[in-house]
Each structure stands twice: as C-alpha cells, then as structure tokens.
mmCIF file of C-alpha atoms in Angstrom:
data_model
loop_
_atom_site.group_PDB
_atom_site.id
_atom_site.type_symbol
_atom_site.label_atom_id
_atom_site.label_comp_id
_atom_site.label_asym_id
_atom_site.label_seq_id
_atom_site.Cartn_x
_atom_site.Cartn_y
_atom_site.Cartn_z
ATOM 1 C CA MET A 1 46.581 12.697 -31.789
ATOM 2 C CA ASP A 2 44.781 10.581 -34.360
ATOM 3 C CA PRO A 3 40.991 11.031 -34.753
ATOM 4 C CA SER A 4 40.166 7.669 -33.182
ATOM 5 C CA SER A 5 42.158 8.414 -30.033
ATOM 6 C CA ALA A 6 40.648 11.898 -29.829
ATOM 7 C CA ARG A 7 37.153 10.449 -29.957
ATOM 8 C CA GLU A 8 37.981 7.893 -27.282
ATOM 9 C CA LEU A 9 39.425 10.590 -25.041
ATOM 10 C CA LEU A 10 36.351 12.760 -25.501
ATOM 11 C CA LEU A 11 34.061 9.843 -24.659
ATOM 12 C CA LEU A 12 36.096 9.291 -21.501
ATOM 13 C CA VAL A 13 35.678 12.964 -20.610
ATOM 14 C CA LEU A 14 31.923 12.694 -21.112
ATOM 15 C CA LEU A 15 31.740 9.607 -18.909
ATOM 16 C CA VAL A 16 33.720 11.304 -16.148
ATOM 17 C CA LYS A 17 31.475 14.343 -16.504
ATOM 18 C CA ILE A 18 28.369 12.243 -15.843
ATOM 19 C CA LEU A 19 30.066 10.596 -12.868
ATOM 20 C CA ALA A 20 31.060 14.017 -11.542
ATOM 21 C CA ALA A 21 27.462 15.232 -11.795
ATOM 22 C CA ALA A 22 26.231 12.170 -9.902
ATOM 23 C CA SER A 23 28.927 12.491 -7.230
ATOM 24 C CA ILE A 24 28.295 16.188 -6.626
ATOM 25 C CA ALA A 25 24.548 15.598 -6.417
ATOM 26 C CA SER A 26 25.067 12.799 -3.881
ATOM 27 C CA ILE A 27 27.399 14.915 -1.744
ATOM 28 C CA LEU A 28 25.032 17.885 -1.744
ATOM 29 C CA GLY A 29 22.122 15.568 -0.982
ATOM 30 C CA ARG A 30 23.740 14.615 2.320
ATOM 31 C CA SER A 31 23.689 18.196 3.566
ATOM 32 C CA ALA A 32 20.683 18.949 5.753
ATOM 33 C CA SER A 33 20.827 22.648 4.865
ATOM 34 C CA PHE A 34 20.923 21.935 1.148
ATOM 35 C CA LYS A 35 18.040 19.473 1.396
ATOM 36 C CA GLN A 36 15.997 22.066 3.215
ATOM 37 C CA LEU A 37 16.654 24.545 0.411
ATOM 38 C CA VAL A 38 16.205 22.306 -2.595
ATOM 39 C CA PHE A 39 13.014 20.622 -1.389
ATOM 40 C CA LEU A 40 11.131 23.786 -0.470
ATOM 41 C CA PRO A 41 8.076 23.891 -2.761
ATOM 42 C CA GLU A 42 7.957 27.687 -2.690
ATOM 43 C CA LYS A 43 11.148 29.604 -1.989
ATOM 44 C CA SER A 44 11.422 33.201 -0.854
ATOM 45 C CA ILE A 45 13.683 35.600 -2.742
ATOM 46 C CA ARG A 46 16.381 35.144 -0.125
ATOM 47 C CA GLU A 47 16.113 31.353 -0.303
ATOM 48 C CA ARG A 48 16.335 31.441 -4.098
ATOM 49 C CA PHE A 49 19.423 33.595 -3.906
ATOM 50 C CA VAL A 50 21.068 31.326 -1.323
ATOM 51 C CA PHE A 51 20.199 28.222 -3.343
ATOM 52 C CA GLY A 52 21.687 29.740 -6.488
ATOM 53 C CA PHE A 53 24.737 30.899 -4.559
ATOM 54 C CA VAL A 54 25.401 27.422 -3.128
ATOM 55 C CA LEU A 55 25.174 25.770 -6.532
ATOM 56 C CA GLY A 56 27.156 28.608 -8.066
ATOM 57 C CA VAL A 57 30.055 28.075 -5.667
ATOM 58 C CA VAL A 58 30.133 24.378 -6.578
ATOM 59 C CA LEU A 59 30.093 25.215 -10.287
ATOM 60 C CA LEU A 60 32.777 27.864 -9.817
ATOM 61 C CA PHE A 61 35.000 25.246 -8.212
ATOM 62 C CA GLY A 62 34.472 22.890 -11.165
ATOM 63 C CA VAL A 63 35.313 25.577 -13.724
ATOM 64 C CA THR A 64 38.418 26.476 -11.736
ATOM 65 C CA LEU A 65 39.551 22.844 -11.795
ATOM 66 C CA ARG A 66 39.124 22.790 -15.570
ATOM 67 C CA LEU A 67 41.212 25.910 -16.008
ATOM 68 C CA ILE A 68 43.969 24.777 -13.650
ATOM 69 C CA PHE A 69 44.324 21.136 -14.670
ATOM 70 C CA ARG A 70 43.141 21.459 -18.284
ATOM 71 C CA PHE A 71 40.666 18.619 -17.794
ATOM 72 C CA GLN A 72 37.200 19.420 -19.099
ATOM 73 C CA ALA A 73 35.074 16.943 -17.131
ATOM 74 C CA PRO A 74 34.580 18.974 -13.900
ATOM 75 C CA ASP A 75 33.037 21.882 -15.817
ATOM 76 C CA LEU A 76 29.281 21.511 -15.274
ATOM 77 C CA SER A 77 28.553 25.211 -15.512
ATOM 78 C CA LEU A 78 25.835 25.047 -18.177
ATOM 79 C CA GLU A 79 24.069 22.071 -16.622
ATOM 80 C CA GLY A 80 24.349 23.514 -13.116
ATOM 81 C CA ALA A 81 22.935 26.884 -14.145
ATOM 82 C CA VAL A 82 19.954 25.140 -15.742
ATOM 83 C CA LEU A 83 19.467 23.002 -12.624
ATOM 84 C CA ALA A 84 19.525 26.057 -10.382
ATOM 85 C CA GLY A 85 16.957 27.740 -12.598
ATOM 86 C CA VAL A 86 14.581 24.817 -12.923
ATOM 87 C CA LEU A 87 14.646 24.161 -9.163
ATOM 88 C CA GLY A 88 14.882 27.705 -7.837
ATOM 89 C CA GLY A 89 13.584 29.979 -10.568
ATOM 90 C CA PRO A 90 15.364 32.544 -12.766
ATOM 91 C CA LEU A 91 17.020 34.348 -9.853
ATOM 92 C CA ALA A 92 18.716 31.176 -8.615
ATOM 93 C CA GLY A 93 19.742 30.254 -12.152
ATOM 94 C CA ILE A 94 21.207 33.672 -12.872
ATOM 95 C CA VAL A 95 23.122 33.749 -9.577
ATOM 96 C CA ALA A 96 24.542 30.263 -10.162
ATOM 97 C CA GLY A 97 25.425 31.008 -13.779
ATOM 98 C CA GLY A 98 27.038 34.319 -12.884
ATOM 99 C CA LEU A 99 29.249 32.761 -10.223
ATOM 100 C CA ALA A 100 30.244 29.882 -12.494
ATOM 101 C CA ALA A 101 31.312 32.339 -15.201
ATOM 102 C CA LEU A 102 33.750 34.290 -13.013
ATOM 103 C CA PRO A 103 36.826 32.028 -13.428
ATOM 104 C CA ALA A 104 36.160 31.751 -17.166
ATOM 105 C CA LEU A 105 36.071 35.536 -17.497
ATOM 106 C CA LEU A 106 39.538 35.718 -15.968
ATOM 107 C CA GLN A 107 40.728 33.488 -18.822
ATOM 108 C CA GLN A 108 39.191 35.766 -21.459
ATOM 109 C CA GLU A 109 36.219 33.447 -22.054
ATOM 110 C CA VAL A 110 34.000 36.497 -22.319
ATOM 111 C CA LEU A 111 30.984 34.666 -23.733
ATOM 112 C CA ALA A 112 30.740 32.476 -20.636
ATOM 113 C CA LEU A 113 28.854 35.113 -18.656
ATOM 114 C CA PRO A 114 26.004 35.811 -21.117
ATOM 115 C CA VAL A 115 25.667 32.132 -22.030
ATOM 116 C CA LEU A 116 25.459 30.929 -18.426
ATOM 117 C CA LEU A 117 23.151 33.761 -17.394
ATOM 118 C CA ALA A 118 20.874 32.825 -20.291
ATOM 119 C CA ALA A 119 21.031 29.144 -19.303
ATOM 120 C CA GLY A 120 19.976 29.947 -15.738
ATOM 121 C CA ALA A 121 17.177 32.217 -16.917
ATOM 122 C CA LEU A 122 15.908 29.620 -19.392
ATOM 123 C CA GLY A 123 15.941 27.002 -16.646
ATOM 124 C CA GLY A 124 13.809 29.329 -14.540
ATOM 125 C CA PHE A 125 11.471 29.881 -17.477
ATOM 126 C CA ALA A 126 11.098 26.115 -17.842
ATOM 127 C CA ARG A 127 10.082 25.962 -14.179
ATOM 128 C CA TYR A 128 7.444 28.641 -14.564
ATOM 129 C CA ILE A 129 5.688 27.039 -17.523
ATOM 130 C CA ILE A 130 5.280 23.639 -15.876
ATOM 131 C CA PRO A 131 1.692 23.203 -14.589
ATOM 132 C CA ASN A 132 2.671 21.142 -11.552
ATOM 133 C CA LYS A 133 6.007 22.059 -9.959
ATOM 134 C CA ASP A 134 6.432 18.530 -8.565
ATOM 135 C CA ASP A 135 6.749 17.246 -12.124
ATOM 136 C CA VAL A 136 10.244 18.738 -12.208
ATOM 137 C CA TRP A 137 11.371 15.757 -10.147
ATOM 138 C CA HIS A 138 10.042 13.322 -12.731
ATOM 139 C CA PHE A 139 12.183 14.582 -15.584
ATOM 140 C CA SER A 140 13.942 11.832 -17.460
ATOM 141 C CA PRO A 141 15.524 11.700 -20.905
ATOM 142 C CA PHE A 142 13.605 8.466 -21.482
ATOM 143 C CA PHE A 143 10.213 10.059 -22.062
ATOM 144 C CA ASP A 144 7.556 8.307 -24.100
ATOM 145 C CA LEU A 145 8.378 8.732 -27.792
ATOM 146 C CA ASN A 146 5.270 6.930 -29.019
ATOM 147 C CA LEU A 147 3.648 9.694 -31.069
ATOM 148 C CA TYR A 148 0.178 8.198 -30.910
ATOM 149 C CA ARG A 149 0.171 7.991 -27.130
ATOM 150 C CA TRP A 150 1.783 11.410 -26.866
ATOM 151 C CA PHE A 151 -0.955 12.898 -29.048
ATOM 152 C CA ARG A 152 -3.685 11.252 -26.949
ATOM 153 C CA GLN A 153 -2.183 12.329 -23.646
ATOM 154 C CA ARG A 154 -0.930 15.824 -24.434
ATOM 155 C CA PHE A 155 -4.055 17.517 -23.067
ATOM 156 C CA GLY A 156 -4.597 15.270 -20.063
ATOM 157 C CA TYR A 157 -0.976 14.516 -19.197
ATOM 158 C CA PRO A 158 1.048 17.731 -19.293
ATOM 159 C CA ARG A 159 4.145 16.231 -17.707
ATOM 160 C CA GLY A 160 5.023 14.415 -20.927
ATOM 161 C CA ASP A 161 4.778 17.655 -22.905
ATOM 162 C CA TRP A 162 6.993 19.474 -20.414
ATOM 163 C CA GLN A 163 9.537 16.667 -20.401
ATOM 164 C CA MET A 164 9.827 16.817 -24.170
ATOM 165 C CA PHE A 165 10.136 20.609 -24.058
ATOM 166 C CA PHE A 166 12.827 20.503 -21.372
ATOM 167 C CA PHE A 167 14.698 17.743 -23.186
ATOM 168 C CA LEU A 168 14.743 19.771 -26.398
ATOM 169 C CA LEU A 169 15.688 22.926 -24.487
ATOM 170 C CA LEU A 170 18.794 21.217 -23.109
ATOM 171 C CA ILE A 171 19.722 19.954 -26.567
ATOM 172 C CA VAL A 172 19.292 23.429 -28.060
ATOM 173 C CA MET A 173 21.374 25.052 -25.318
ATOM 174 C CA GLU A 174 24.228 22.590 -25.798
ATOM 175 C CA ALA A 175 24.065 22.995 -29.575
ATOM 176 C CA GLY A 176 24.042 26.768 -29.145
ATOM 177 C CA ARG A 177 27.100 26.644 -26.904
ATOM 178 C CA ILE A 178 28.958 24.541 -29.470
ATOM 179 C CA HIS A 179 27.979 26.905 -32.277
ATOM 180 C CA LEU A 180 29.072 30.013 -30.356
ATOM 181 C CA GLY A 181 32.279 28.357 -29.220
ATOM 182 C CA ARG A 182 33.222 27.440 -32.766
ATOM 183 C CA ALA A 183 32.257 30.873 -34.071
ATOM 184 C CA PHE A 184 34.347 32.658 -31.407
ATOM 185 C CA PRO A 185 37.358 30.462 -30.602
ATOM 186 C CA GLY A 186 38.757 30.913 -27.120
ATOM 187 C CA ARG A 187 35.790 32.981 -25.946
ATOM 188 C CA LEU A 188 33.637 30.123 -24.681
ATOM 189 C CA PHE A 189 34.350 26.658 -23.330
ATOM 190 C CA TYR A 190 32.735 23.805 -25.213
ATOM 191 C CA LEU A 191 33.348 20.192 -26.175
ATOM 192 C CA PHE A 192 33.090 19.123 -29.781
ATOM 193 C CA ASN A 193 34.044 16.473 -32.273
ATOM 194 C CA GLY A 194 32.775 16.384 -35.833
ATOM 195 C CA TYR A 195 31.991 12.676 -35.692
ATOM 196 C CA PRO A 196 28.132 12.509 -35.636
ATOM 197 C CA PRO A 197 27.822 9.856 -32.882
ATOM 198 C CA ILE A 198 30.082 11.990 -30.693
ATOM 199 C CA VAL A 199 27.889 15.037 -31.287
ATOM 200 C CA ILE A 200 24.868 13.012 -30.187
ATOM 201 C CA ALA A 201 26.798 11.797 -27.140
ATOM 202 C CA LEU A 202 27.677 15.401 -26.263
ATOM 203 C CA CYS A 203 24.041 16.465 -26.264
ATOM 204 C CA LEU A 204 22.885 13.393 -24.350
ATOM 205 C CA THR A 205 25.616 13.946 -21.764
ATOM 206 C CA THR A 206 24.247 17.422 -21.123
ATOM 207 C CA VAL A 207 20.770 15.969 -20.648
ATOM 208 C CA ALA A 208 22.085 13.212 -18.377
ATOM 209 C CA SER A 209 24.088 15.700 -16.299
ATOM 210 C CA VAL A 210 20.813 17.447 -15.488
ATOM 211 C CA ALA A 211 18.588 14.377 -15.198
ATOM 212 C CA ILE A 212 20.883 12.389 -12.889
ATOM 213 C CA PRO A 213 21.051 15.010 -10.091
ATOM 214 C CA LEU A 214 17.282 15.432 -10.346
ATOM 215 C CA THR A 215 16.840 11.674 -9.992
ATOM 216 C CA ILE A 216 19.215 11.452 -7.028
ATOM 217 C CA TRP A 217 17.536 14.340 -5.235
ATOM 218 C CA LYS A 218 14.100 12.952 -6.074
ATOM 219 C CA ASN A 219 15.016 9.687 -4.346
ATOM 220 C CA ILE A 220 16.237 11.593 -1.290
ATOM 221 C CA ARG A 221 13.034 13.633 -1.338
ATOM 222 C CA THR A 222 10.959 10.454 -1.480
ATOM 223 C CA GLU A 223 12.849 9.002 1.492
ATOM 224 C CA LEU A 224 12.232 12.169 3.504
ATOM 225 C CA GLN A 225 8.550 12.073 2.633
ATOM 226 C CA LEU A 226 8.333 8.434 3.731
ATOM 227 C CA GLU A 227 10.073 9.266 7.007
ATOM 228 C CA GLU A 228 7.635 12.111 7.602
ATOM 229 C CA GLN A 229 4.697 9.831 6.854
ATOM 230 C CA ARG A 230 6.038 7.237 9.285
ATOM 231 C CA ARG A 231 6.447 9.916 11.934
ATOM 232 C CA LEU A 232 2.905 11.135 11.385
ATOM 233 C CA LEU A 233 1.625 7.556 11.541
ATOM 234 C CA VAL A 234 3.362 6.946 14.868
ATOM 235 C CA GLN A 235 2.033 10.250 16.186
ATOM 236 C CA ALA A 236 -1.477 9.358 15.042
ATOM 237 C CA ARG A 237 -1.257 6.005 16.816
ATOM 238 C CA LEU A 238 -0.055 7.687 20.000
ATOM 239 C CA ASP A 239 -2.852 10.223 19.783
ATOM 240 C CA ALA A 240 -5.390 7.452 19.276
ATOM 241 C CA LEU A 241 -3.993 5.549 22.254
ATOM 242 C CA THR A 242 -4.079 8.696 24.363
ATOM 243 C CA ALA A 243 -7.673 9.306 23.351
ATOM 244 C CA GLN A 244 -8.550 5.785 24.509
ATOM 245 C CA ILE A 245 -6.661 5.971 27.796
ATOM 246 C CA ASN A 246 -7.570 9.481 28.893
ATOM 247 C CA PRO A 247 -11.307 8.901 29.535
ATOM 248 C CA HIS A 248 -10.646 5.843 31.716
ATOM 249 C CA PHE A 249 -7.902 7.591 33.631
ATOM 250 C CA LEU A 250 -10.039 10.700 34.089
ATOM 251 C CA PHE A 251 -13.104 8.788 35.298
ATOM 252 C CA ASN A 252 -11.071 6.715 37.745
ATOM 253 C CA THR A 253 -9.365 9.811 39.098
ATOM 254 C CA LEU A 254 -12.651 11.663 39.558
ATOM 255 C CA ASN A 255 -14.093 8.677 41.411
ATOM 256 C CA SER A 256 -11.043 8.639 43.668
ATOM 257 C CA ILE A 257 -11.430 12.360 44.354
ATOM 258 C CA ALA A 258 -15.100 11.858 45.195
ATOM 259 C CA SER A 259 -14.125 9.224 47.746
ATOM 260 C CA LEU A 260 -11.317 11.309 49.240
ATOM 261 C CA VAL A 261 -13.291 14.534 49.626
ATOM 262 C CA ARG A 262 -14.962 13.283 52.818
ATOM 263 C CA THR A 263 -12.247 11.040 54.223
ATOM 264 C CA ASP A 264 -9.045 12.914 53.310
ATOM 265 C CA PRO A 265 -9.681 16.420 51.923
ATOM 266 C CA GLU A 266 -5.972 17.310 51.821
ATOM 267 C CA THR A 267 -5.143 14.300 49.644
ATOM 268 C CA ALA A 268 -8.136 15.098 47.441
ATOM 269 C CA ARG A 269 -6.780 18.608 46.991
ATOM 270 C CA GLN A 270 -3.356 17.235 45.985
ATOM 271 C CA VAL A 271 -4.966 14.839 43.510
ATOM 272 C CA ILE A 272 -6.955 17.675 41.930
ATOM 273 C CA PHE A 273 -3.784 19.739 41.650
ATOM 274 C CA ARG A 274 -1.872 16.883 40.000
ATOM 275 C CA LEU A 275 -4.791 16.104 37.685
ATOM 276 C CA SER A 276 -4.891 19.718 36.540
ATOM 277 C CA ASN A 277 -1.168 19.533 35.726
ATOM 278 C CA ILE A 278 -1.690 16.383 33.665
ATOM 279 C CA LEU A 279 -4.654 17.811 31.749
ATOM 280 C CA ARG A 280 -2.766 21.031 31.099
ATOM 281 C CA ARG A 281 0.147 19.025 29.715
ATOM 282 C CA LEU A 282 -2.120 16.934 27.485
ATOM 283 C CA LEU A 283 -3.865 19.997 26.102
ATOM 284 C CA GLN A 284 -0.636 21.747 25.225
ATOM 285 C CA LYS A 285 0.583 21.679 21.606
ATOM 286 C CA HIS A 286 3.070 18.842 21.265
ATOM 287 C CA GLU A 287 6.427 19.900 19.899
ATOM 288 C CA ASN A 288 9.121 17.672 18.448
ATOM 289 C CA PHE A 289 11.240 18.151 21.570
ATOM 290 C CA THR A 290 10.068 18.423 25.170
ATOM 291 C CA PRO A 291 12.288 19.285 28.146
ATOM 292 C CA LEU A 292 13.147 16.241 30.233
ATOM 293 C CA SER A 293 12.072 18.047 33.401
ATOM 294 C CA ASP A 294 8.540 18.462 32.004
ATOM 295 C CA GLU A 295 8.327 14.787 31.113
ATOM 296 C CA LEU A 296 9.551 13.741 34.572
ATOM 297 C CA ALA A 297 7.043 16.046 36.267
ATOM 298 C CA PHE A 298 4.271 14.581 34.115
ATOM 299 C CA ILE A 299 5.277 11.028 35.073
ATOM 300 C CA ASP A 300 5.462 11.959 38.770
ATOM 301 C CA ASP A 301 1.947 13.409 38.705
ATOM 302 C CA TYR A 302 0.588 10.401 36.829
ATOM 303 C CA LEU A 303 2.161 7.825 39.145
ATOM 304 C CA ALA A 304 1.132 9.765 42.248
ATOM 305 C CA ILE A 305 -2.501 9.541 41.152
ATOM 306 C CA GLU A 306 -2.219 5.882 40.156
ATOM 307 C CA VAL A 307 -0.989 4.773 43.595
ATOM 308 C CA ILE A 308 -3.994 6.295 45.380
#
C-alpha cells in the first residue's frame, strides 16, 4: 500500500474510533443503572469496582473485535481506562484497564496489562488532584490557550489549569504507548504513521475519545438535574398550596364539629375520626410512590367531611 493510501486508511480508522466512542457513550447513557453509577458524586469501594467492571467489559469487547476482525477502531482500551479512572478513581481505572488487557494478553501483547493499568491509575490520580470534582464534566480539548488570561486566572480559576494538565496527560500517554509499541513490536497495540499531521491527529483522537463521552454524559447529567429541579419545583408548589388550604379546611371542620357536638354527637365523633386520619396522612413523610388504597382512603375521608 502506498503511503498516501495508508494515511487515508489511518485517518478513516481514527474517524471511526471517535464515532465508536460517541456511540458507546450514548448507549451506556441510556442505561438507568449506568447513569446511577457514573453520576454518583462519591462512590463506595463496591460502586467503584462495579463501575470499572462495567466499563472494562465494554472495553474488553472492543479489544476482542480488533483481534478477531483486524480492525483497529473498536479498541478504546487506553481511553476507556482513563475515563474509568477520572470518573471512578484509581480502583475503577485499574479494574477497567485490567479487563481490557485480557484479550490482548492472549495474543502475546504482554505490555497491554501494565500500560492499561497505568492509564487507569493515572486517570484516578487526575481525579484526585482536581479541586472541584464537578469540573471533570467540563473537560474539553478546546481550553483557553491565551497565555495572558491563563496566567491571570490560574490562581482563581483552577479548572483551566486542570484541563491543561489532563489534556497534556492524555497526549503523553498516547505518545508513550506509541513509543513502547515501536520499541517492542507485537507486544503492545498502537496506531502510528510517521507523517507529522497524522501523529498530531493520533494524539487529538485520543483526547477526543475521552472528551466526547464526558460531554455526552455531562449533557445527560444536566438533563437529569433539570428534571429533578422541575420535580422539586412542582413539589414545592404543591406544598405551598397545601399550606394555604389546610388552615381553611381545618377551621371549617372544627366549626362543623362544634356545631355537631350538641345536635349529633355520633356524627361529630365520625368527623373527628376522619379528621385525625387526614392530619396523620398530611404529617407523614411523602414518598415518591403511595399505595392507591391510601390515596382512596384519604379522598373518602376528605369528601365525607366536605359534605357535612
């Protein structure tokens, strides 16, 4: 194959690799269980392990596809290990990297295991040094490169510093993988072409394969936060309405009881009993789901008092 065709094929592989990263992130983002794991601000050891295991299985599948079909694009092992680390800590990164390396080890790519374990651990290290963990979701390869503004903001705006550090970390890891792969042929999977623009494209593809899933999941996270805010707003409005209605209802009911005590004591007793049920229900902690029988009993008590 002539050099021009080889470069074009490699660029196609890089494009498919970015599309694969975006597709996998979108598919995982539709899973309720995965969203619950990835969006937890603080994960327990078990949750970190499970998160790393889930990503590791996905990465293992991609590496297996590369080995079976000899097409390099599905292999997102390095990027996935870093993602697991930066979102779940070193444990998640190491678990994901270790799982992703298993198929490669069977093909004598013996450097895959230490490289991917290191990638996951470094991703976890990057998470630990960030001052505000939410800034992970704001990572983008298009950080501000204006040196004057960066110098002015480096003390008061740590996210920019962390973005630059993480960007350079990804570049260094990809460059290190290429260097090791060339030094030990057949012992580590890597993509390479000596044409300088292609080398730049390789490094930027690695960055994009990490940044795109983060962006997709950040958008999903924002939508979930907006839904939660809308739910809280509706609940607050209902609570406010209840607070306005309850005093009037209570005063009217007490006046009715006062009138019935002399004329119809038995009815007054029934009204007091139903009122106590209503107040007990209102004072209970509201859950997301309430049995239908409880709601029907509440309505029956309310309507029975209203018709008096």
